[in-house]
XYZ file of C-alpha atoms in Angstrom:
404
model
C 75.874 -57.215 39.294
C 77.035 -55.721 36.015
C 73.597 -55.095 34.510
C 75.109 -53.642 31.350
C 76.065 -57.162 30.330
C 72.477 -58.348 30.512
C 71.039 -56.090 27.818
C 70.287 -57.382 24.332
C 72.997 -57.178 21.724
C 72.034 -55.217 18.622
C 70.189 -57.644 16.331
C 71.194 -57.890 12.697
C 68.952 -55.705 10.485
C 67.185 -57.342 7.569
C 67.388 -55.063 4.553
C 67.504 -56.938 1.246
C 65.979 -60.339 1.915
C 62.989 -61.645 3.751
C 63.492 -62.461 7.376
C 63.678 -66.204 7.720
C 64.693 -65.459 11.292
C 61.890 -63.537 13.025
C 64.382 -62.146 15.546
C 66.091 -59.919 12.974
C 65.174 -56.281 12.543
C 63.355 -54.748 9.599
C 65.293 -51.677 8.482
C 64.715 -49.231 5.621
C 67.062 -46.432 6.699
C 70.437 -47.286 8.205
C 72.245 -45.210 10.868
C 74.263 -43.474 8.125
C 71.065 -42.233 6.495
C 71.091 -44.581 3.497
C 67.724 -45.771 2.256
C 67.544 -49.556 1.996
C 65.401 -52.094 0.213
C 63.224 -54.798 1.732
C 61.144 -57.282 -0.297
C 58.198 -57.216 2.086
C 58.105 -53.764 3.633
C 59.803 -51.349 1.227
C 56.578 -51.022 -0.741
C 54.700 -49.804 2.309
C 56.997 -46.772 2.515
C 57.634 -46.301 -1.201
C 55.206 -43.388 -1.417
C 57.110 -41.447 1.243
C 58.882 -38.966 -1.002
C 61.352 -36.302 0.104
C 58.560 -33.967 1.159
C 57.010 -36.693 3.358
C 60.375 -37.538 4.916
C 60.929 -33.860 5.660
C 57.577 -33.934 7.459
C 58.660 -36.927 9.535
C 61.889 -35.141 10.415
C 59.959 -32.062 11.533
C 57.638 -34.182 13.701
C 60.582 -35.836 15.426
C 62.416 -32.566 16.061
C 59.291 -30.940 17.512
C 58.650 -33.977 19.697
C 62.191 -33.877 21.055
C 62.068 -30.137 21.729
C 58.742 -30.391 23.531
C 60.028 -33.319 25.580
C 63.191 -31.430 26.538
C 61.164 -28.405 27.624
C 58.805 -30.518 29.710
C 61.782 -32.187 31.379
C 63.232 -28.766 32.226
C 59.889 -27.568 33.567
C 59.774 -30.535 35.926
C 63.295 -29.776 37.138
C 62.148 -26.216 37.840
C 59.247 -27.453 39.958
C 56.538 -26.615 37.430
C 55.526 -30.286 36.900
C 55.246 -33.026 39.462
C 56.738 -35.664 37.156
C 57.685 -36.189 33.523
C 58.451 -39.361 31.500
C 61.016 -38.398 28.817
C 60.698 -39.831 25.303
C 64.229 -38.882 24.211
C 65.478 -41.426 21.665
C 62.084 -42.933 20.880
C 60.911 -40.331 18.367
C 61.114 -42.572 15.288
C 59.137 -45.407 16.888
C 56.376 -42.964 17.811
C 56.262 -40.659 14.802
C 56.659 -43.470 12.277
C 53.847 -45.569 13.745
C 51.674 -42.531 14.454
C 51.862 -41.254 10.876
C 50.740 -44.665 9.586
C 47.372 -44.252 11.318
C 44.190 -43.251 9.524
C 41.997 -40.518 10.976
C 39.341 -43.029 12.092
C 41.815 -45.311 13.896
C 41.939 -45.097 17.690
C 45.027 -44.947 19.896
C 45.469 -46.175 23.454
C 48.786 -44.724 24.709
C 50.590 -45.505 27.923
C 52.289 -42.379 29.348
C 55.270 -41.668 27.098
C 53.675 -41.350 23.655
C 54.264 -37.625 23.193
C 55.269 -38.070 19.551
C 52.141 -40.094 18.767
C 50.031 -37.340 20.331
C 51.661 -34.816 18.010
C 50.918 -36.936 14.923
C 47.260 -37.154 15.950
C 46.938 -33.378 15.850
C 46.712 -32.966 19.621
C 48.159 -29.784 21.085
C 50.954 -31.578 22.925
C 51.033 -28.860 25.563
C 47.764 -30.313 26.870
C 49.766 -33.334 28.014
C 51.227 -31.133 30.753
C 47.915 -30.753 32.550
C 47.966 -34.211 34.085
C 51.661 -33.966 35.004
C 51.033 -30.613 36.693
C 48.396 -32.369 38.769
C 45.479 -30.137 37.846
C 43.403 -32.638 35.834
C 42.939 -36.379 35.619
C 43.425 -36.271 31.853
C 43.696 -32.957 30.087
C 42.156 -33.512 26.661
C 39.087 -34.971 24.980
C 39.952 -38.471 23.673
C 37.234 -38.253 21.029
C 38.633 -35.100 19.459
C 41.690 -36.832 18.002
C 40.948 -40.521 18.645
C 43.754 -40.451 21.209
C 42.855 -41.820 24.625
C 44.044 -40.401 27.929
C 47.433 -41.524 29.231
C 47.414 -44.700 31.321
C 49.703 -44.902 34.353
C 48.722 -48.406 35.458
C 51.230 -50.528 33.565
C 49.582 -52.635 30.889
C 45.965 -52.102 31.966
C 45.111 -50.119 28.836
C 45.919 -53.121 26.616
C 42.670 -54.664 27.836
C 40.806 -51.439 27.085
C 42.270 -51.349 23.580
C 41.330 -54.941 22.831
C 37.833 -54.404 24.164
C 37.465 -51.290 22.038
C 38.698 -53.215 18.992
C 36.161 -55.974 19.652
C 33.509 -53.258 19.732
C 34.686 -51.900 16.382
C 34.444 -55.429 15.031
C 30.890 -55.839 16.305
C 29.907 -52.469 14.874
C 30.777 -53.853 11.455
C 33.557 -51.346 10.822
C 36.091 -53.968 9.758
C 36.569 -55.591 6.375
C 33.915 -53.580 4.523
C 36.343 -52.409 1.861
C 35.318 -48.804 2.515
C 38.545 -46.869 3.252
C 36.832 -44.195 5.326
C 34.860 -46.699 7.398
C 37.173 -49.589 8.257
C 38.980 -48.918 11.514
C 41.810 -50.291 13.600
C 43.068 -49.768 17.138
C 46.662 -49.299 18.252
C 47.911 -49.785 21.799
C 51.383 -48.720 22.919
C 53.210 -50.606 25.651
C 56.775 -50.733 26.884
C 59.000 -53.753 27.234
C 58.223 -53.955 30.949
C 54.479 -54.023 30.294
C 54.796 -57.252 28.318
C 55.566 -58.959 31.635
C 52.175 -57.889 32.978
C 49.256 -60.297 33.018
C 46.920 -57.641 31.606
C 48.916 -57.456 28.374
C 48.993 -61.228 27.990
C 45.249 -61.458 28.617
C 44.575 -58.699 26.100
C 46.644 -60.492 23.480
C 44.817 -63.780 24.115
C 41.445 -62.074 23.655
C 42.675 -60.261 20.551
C 43.970 -63.483 19.026
C 40.905 -65.657 19.621
C 38.452 -62.942 18.517
C 40.601 -61.767 15.580
C 40.212 -58.233 16.882
C 41.509 -55.330 14.732
C 44.197 -54.212 17.206
C 47.911 -53.601 16.733
C 50.179 -53.951 19.762
C 53.197 -51.644 19.448
C 55.825 -52.510 22.019
C 58.520 -49.868 22.313
C 61.350 -51.983 23.605
C 63.570 -49.224 24.991
C 65.778 -51.825 26.724
C 64.969 -50.881 30.305
C 61.856 -51.315 32.467
C 63.049 -48.641 34.877
C 66.219 -50.418 36.084
C 65.418 -53.935 34.827
C 66.988 -54.767 31.447
C 65.073 -56.660 28.790
C 67.228 -59.712 29.413
C 65.871 -59.718 32.966
C 62.333 -60.086 31.640
C 62.590 -62.496 28.734
C 65.019 -65.085 27.422
C 63.825 -64.564 23.852
C 62.977 -61.447 21.805
C 59.772 -59.819 23.000
C 58.167 -60.209 19.580
C 57.818 -63.902 20.321
C 55.238 -63.091 22.961
C 52.863 -62.483 20.067
C 53.761 -65.774 18.426
C 52.960 -67.555 21.672
C 49.262 -66.675 21.434
C 48.983 -66.871 17.655
C 49.447 -63.195 16.766
C 51.670 -62.420 13.751
C 54.725 -60.547 14.995
C 57.486 -58.425 13.554
C 60.662 -56.913 14.981
C 61.585 -53.519 13.559
C 64.422 -51.058 14.029
C 62.573 -48.590 16.243
C 65.136 -45.872 15.478
C 64.230 -46.094 11.785
C 61.187 -43.913 11.149
C 60.609 -45.338 7.654
C 60.707 -48.971 8.746
C 58.473 -48.271 11.742
C 56.011 -46.533 9.435
C 56.062 -49.439 6.976
C 55.491 -52.299 9.419
C 52.740 -50.345 11.199
C 51.029 -49.460 7.913
C 50.953 -53.131 6.917
C 49.642 -54.206 10.332
C 46.920 -51.555 10.298
C 45.866 -52.504 6.793
C 45.543 -56.133 7.831
C 43.552 -55.182 10.941
C 41.146 -52.940 9.049
C 40.535 -55.589 6.392
C 39.618 -58.217 8.982
C 42.986 -59.969 9.192
C 43.240 -59.589 12.950
C 45.918 -58.379 15.374
C 49.665 -57.862 15.006
C 52.436 -57.512 17.574
C 55.224 -55.064 16.671
C 58.410 -54.881 18.691
C 60.054 -51.540 17.964
C 63.642 -52.065 19.082
C 64.776 -48.672 20.366
C 66.422 -47.040 23.378
C 65.405 -44.677 26.139
C 68.191 -42.102 26.076
C 66.992 -40.338 29.199
C 65.625 -41.422 32.557
C 62.541 -43.588 32.969
C 60.925 -40.575 34.607
C 62.403 -37.481 36.192
C 62.446 -39.332 39.527
C 64.873 -41.906 38.096
C 68.678 -41.895 37.925
C 69.809 -44.164 35.045
C 73.490 -43.729 35.905
C 72.930 -46.184 38.752
C 72.143 -49.110 36.460
C 73.610 -48.527 32.990
C 76.942 -47.475 31.558
C 78.060 -44.478 29.533
C 79.444 -46.885 26.922
C 75.993 -48.354 26.406
C 74.417 -44.926 26.071
C 77.086 -43.773 23.625
C 76.565 -46.887 21.508
C 72.910 -45.970 21.133
C 73.651 -42.295 20.462
C 75.321 -43.465 17.265
C 71.883 -44.750 16.233
C 70.040 -41.495 16.974
C 66.752 -41.561 15.009
C 66.805 -37.861 14.128
C 70.426 -37.813 13.034
C 69.900 -40.581 10.497
C 66.953 -38.774 8.853
C 68.947 -35.547 8.771
C 71.795 -37.437 7.090
C 69.372 -38.865 4.538
C 67.880 -35.458 3.757
C 71.283 -33.824 3.563
C 72.389 -36.330 0.946
C 71.757 -35.235 -2.671
C 70.178 -31.968 -1.528
C 66.859 -33.383 -0.311
C 66.736 -30.551 2.231
C 68.764 -27.363 2.448
C 70.071 -25.261 5.316
C 67.011 -23.044 5.118
C 64.725 -26.015 5.803
C 66.709 -27.185 8.822
C 66.846 -23.638 10.192
C 63.093 -23.240 9.793
C 62.440 -26.471 11.682
C 64.803 -25.378 14.442
C 63.027 -22.024 14.702
C 59.655 -23.749 14.905
C 60.990 -26.072 17.607
C 62.295 -23.172 19.688
C 58.949 -21.431 19.381
C 57.236 -24.591 20.625
C 59.603 -24.627 23.596
C 58.837 -20.992 24.412
C 55.067 -21.438 24.118
C 55.232 -24.611 26.199
C 56.841 -22.683 29.049
C 54.215 -19.961 28.883
C 51.366 -22.467 28.625
C 52.588 -24.476 31.603
C 53.097 -21.504 33.897
C 49.663 -20.133 33.058
C 47.817 -23.364 33.860
C 45.136 -23.237 36.531
C 43.261 -26.129 38.062
C 39.873 -27.124 36.732
C 36.994 -27.402 39.224
C 37.285 -30.630 41.198
C 33.780 -31.536 40.056
C 35.151 -31.982 36.528
C 35.987 -35.555 37.538
C 32.286 -36.365 37.270
C 32.107 -35.311 33.620
C 32.350 -37.830 30.757
C 31.953 -40.848 33.045
C 29.020 -42.084 30.981
C 27.655 -41.002 27.620
C 24.521 -39.693 29.334
C 23.831 -38.327 32.812
C 23.712 -41.117 35.387
C 21.725 -40.978 38.661
C 24.510 -42.533 40.756
C 27.133 -40.148 39.366
C 24.833 -37.194 39.991
C 24.294 -38.376 43.559
C 28.040 -38.652 44.082
C 28.566 -35.208 42.552
C 26.027 -33.667 44.952
C 27.655 -35.377 47.933
C 31.089 -34.170 46.878
C 29.860 -30.588 46.383
C 28.302 -30.643 49.852
C 31.544 -31.985 51.290
C 33.529 -29.195 49.637
C 31.057 -26.582 50.848
C 31.563 -27.745 54.435
C 35.073 -26.279 54.358
C 33.927 -22.796 53.364
C 34.492 -19.998 55.880
C 31.154 -18.659 57.149
C 30.317 -15.093 56.148
C 28.944 -12.412 58.489
C 25.523 -12.869 56.889
C 25.680 -16.620 57.602
C 26.440 -15.939 61.259
C 23.537 -13.481 61.625
C 21.034 -15.956 60.189
C 22.439 -19.105 61.827
C 20.137 -20.779 64.380
C 21.149 -19.986 67.978
C 21.873 -23.056 70.096
C 20.433 -23.393 73.617
C 23.901 -22.872 75.128
C 24.441 -19.625 73.205
C 20.973 -18.453 74.165
C 21.690 -19.107 77.836
C 24.888 -17.068 77.669
C 23.006 -14.218 75.985
C 20.521 -14.113 78.859
């Protein structure tokens, strides 16, 4: 089967008029780097001046460099697996920068750019992929939960967390530093999972302050979007009564704008939103995947013309919004991140296995303590006996008989 023919065609961007057709894409920055108008969403990004756009560019470049280094480390045997985010930088950085400090993020396993925007040392992401920890960072430190490898399961966690925020009274108070929202990131394949549908139903009927960001990167491993849905994925939100929007996921400004609006509505008590960020996975699904077996070079080249970083660079280069010195400084910073990532990864050592018993509950729990003690005893049973142990060990009747 020619699977390349089953992928979505590029939808028409909506730039200067409201989208009567919900299947069209919101776009504020075209592939040539020209800033566009939009009657509904332009205002949400109007405050992003040249300095802010330079910051978004830097975030995307650093994300890509870190991702490339992690991919190389896996190829060198330093990581067991790695899920590349190449091509999805705008969808992640744009939505991540729209978050407030008190908002909480539930990522899947590819949200490296979102982690960077939350202030997490992205190198910590390597700990789980090196197989030395179950997580690798404290979710409370940056309101960024641990990666989830069970497809779609974390959507339920996010909705439940959002319902808790709602019941804590931290929604619709009008206090900017108190009102909170939750964001959950899923891929196009995850929208076919029952867990995601159930989470969206709960979010809709409870009016929970949660934003579902679906990064539609066109391929659920080797299954194209057209093999999962006969209509745009954004309509999955409409089906359960959640307002939905389809955005150019390679446009960092548009992604920022639609996420900012959705978060504002969630925090003010307006309920959930479903965002389909229409983007493309330029690399493999994970480093164990070979995308050349199911997609064409022509398809990949078509999407390279829509590279999210290139269009921001083109915008900044126009009218002198950034000079050669700025671009060189960002490149230098990116290379330094690559170097430090290599050193960090190769210096990693495993945490004690008993660390898995930490942070299970907010307070110490008798059952967990019992399980910890049993596990420690089990581990101790593998220890080689010392000479002192042998001297003080009880002598069995058989050994005593031999001695006599």
